[in-house]
């Protein structure tokens, strides 16, 4: 019962659309612009909901590190961890 649409915050001058019940940020690989962070912050301040799936960059650095202060502001503690399946024969 969900309708999924792509949301490009850089093009949404008025912020997250009112009909949006939740935002999902799945595996960002590029940085967010300051206006995009501000639009997300305003959305959260108005009671908006979100799911963030952040990837661990094994080559060093972080993907979209500007999200971390935003998430911390809203009480989300991002922990950098790697889960390894000890039974996997892939490694």
Coordinates of C-alpha atoms in Angstrom, one line a residue:
X1 CA 0.0 0.0 0.0
X2 CA 2.9 2.4 -0.5
X3 CA 3.6 4.7 -3.4
X4 CA 7.3 5.3 -3.9
X5 CA 8.6 8.4 -5.7
X6 CA 12.1 9.8 -6.2
X7 CA 12.7 13.0 -4.3
X8 CA 15.4 15.4 -5.4
X9 CA 15.7 17.9 -2.6
X10 CA 17.9 20.2 -4.6
X11 CA 15.0 20.8 -6.9
X12 CA 12.3 21.1 -4.3
X13 CA 12.4 24.8 -3.4
X14 CA 9.5 24.4 -1.0
X15 CA 11.0 21.5 0.9
X16 CA 9.7 18.0 1.2
X17 CA 6.2 17.8 -0.4
X18 CA 3.3 17.7 2.0
X19 CA 2.0 14.4 0.7
X20 CA 5.2 12.7 1.6
X21 CA 4.6 10.5 4.8
X22 CA 8.3 9.5 5.1
X23 CA 11.7 10.1 3.4
X24 CA 14.2 7.3 2.8
X25 CA 17.9 8.1 2.2
X26 CA 19.4 4.8 1.1
X27 CA 23.1 4.5 0.7
X28 CA 24.1 8.1 -0.2
X29 CA 27.3 8.2 -2.2
X30 CA 27.5 12.0 -2.8
X31 CA 27.4 15.0 -0.4
X32 CA 24.2 16.9 0.3
X33 CA 24.1 20.6 -0.3
X34 CA 23.4 22.9 2.6
X35 CA 19.8 23.8 1.3
X36 CA 19.0 20.0 1.2
X37 CA 20.1 19.6 4.8
X38 CA 18.0 22.6 5.8
X39 CA 14.9 21.1 4.0
X40 CA 15.3 17.8 5.8
X41 CA 15.7 19.6 9.1
X42 CA 12.5 21.6 8.5
X43 CA 10.7 18.5 7.5
X44 CA 11.8 16.8 10.8
X45 CA 10.8 19.9 12.8
X46 CA 7.3 19.7 11.3
X47 CA 7.0 16.0 12.5
X48 CA 8.4 14.4 9.3
X49 CA 9.7 10.8 9.4
X50 CA 12.7 9.2 7.7
X51 CA 14.8 6.1 7.3
X52 CA 18.5 6.4 6.8
X53 CA 20.6 3.5 5.5
X54 CA 24.2 4.7 5.6
X55 CA 27.0 2.7 4.0
X56 CA 30.4 2.2 5.6
X57 CA 33.0 3.4 3.2
X58 CA 35.7 0.8 3.4
X59 CA 38.1 2.9 1.3
X60 CA 38.2 5.6 4.0
X61 CA 36.3 8.7 4.7
X62 CA 32.5 8.9 4.9
X63 CA 29.7 9.2 2.5
X64 CA 27.6 12.3 3.1
X65 CA 29.3 13.2 6.4
X66 CA 27.1 16.4 6.5
X67 CA 24.2 14.1 7.5
X68 CA 25.8 13.2 10.8
X69 CA 25.3 16.5 12.6
X70 CA 21.7 16.6 11.3
X71 CA 21.0 13.1 12.6
X72 CA 22.8 13.9 15.9
X73 CA 20.5 17.0 16.3
X74 CA 17.5 14.7 16.2
X75 CA 19.0 12.2 18.7
X76 CA 20.3 9.6 16.2
X77 CA 23.6 8.1 17.2
X78 CA 25.3 6.9 14.0
X79 CA 27.8 4.1 14.9
X80 CA 30.4 3.0 12.4
X81 CA 30.5 -0.7 12.4
X82 CA 31.0 -3.6 10.0
X83 CA 29.0 -6.8 10.3
X84 CA 30.8 -9.9 9.0
X85 CA 29.2 -13.3 8.7
X86 CA 31.8 -15.7 10.1
X87 CA 30.3 -18.6 8.0
X88 CA 30.6 -16.8 4.7
X89 CA 33.1 -18.2 2.3
X90 CA 33.2 -15.1 0.2
X91 CA 36.1 -13.5 2.1

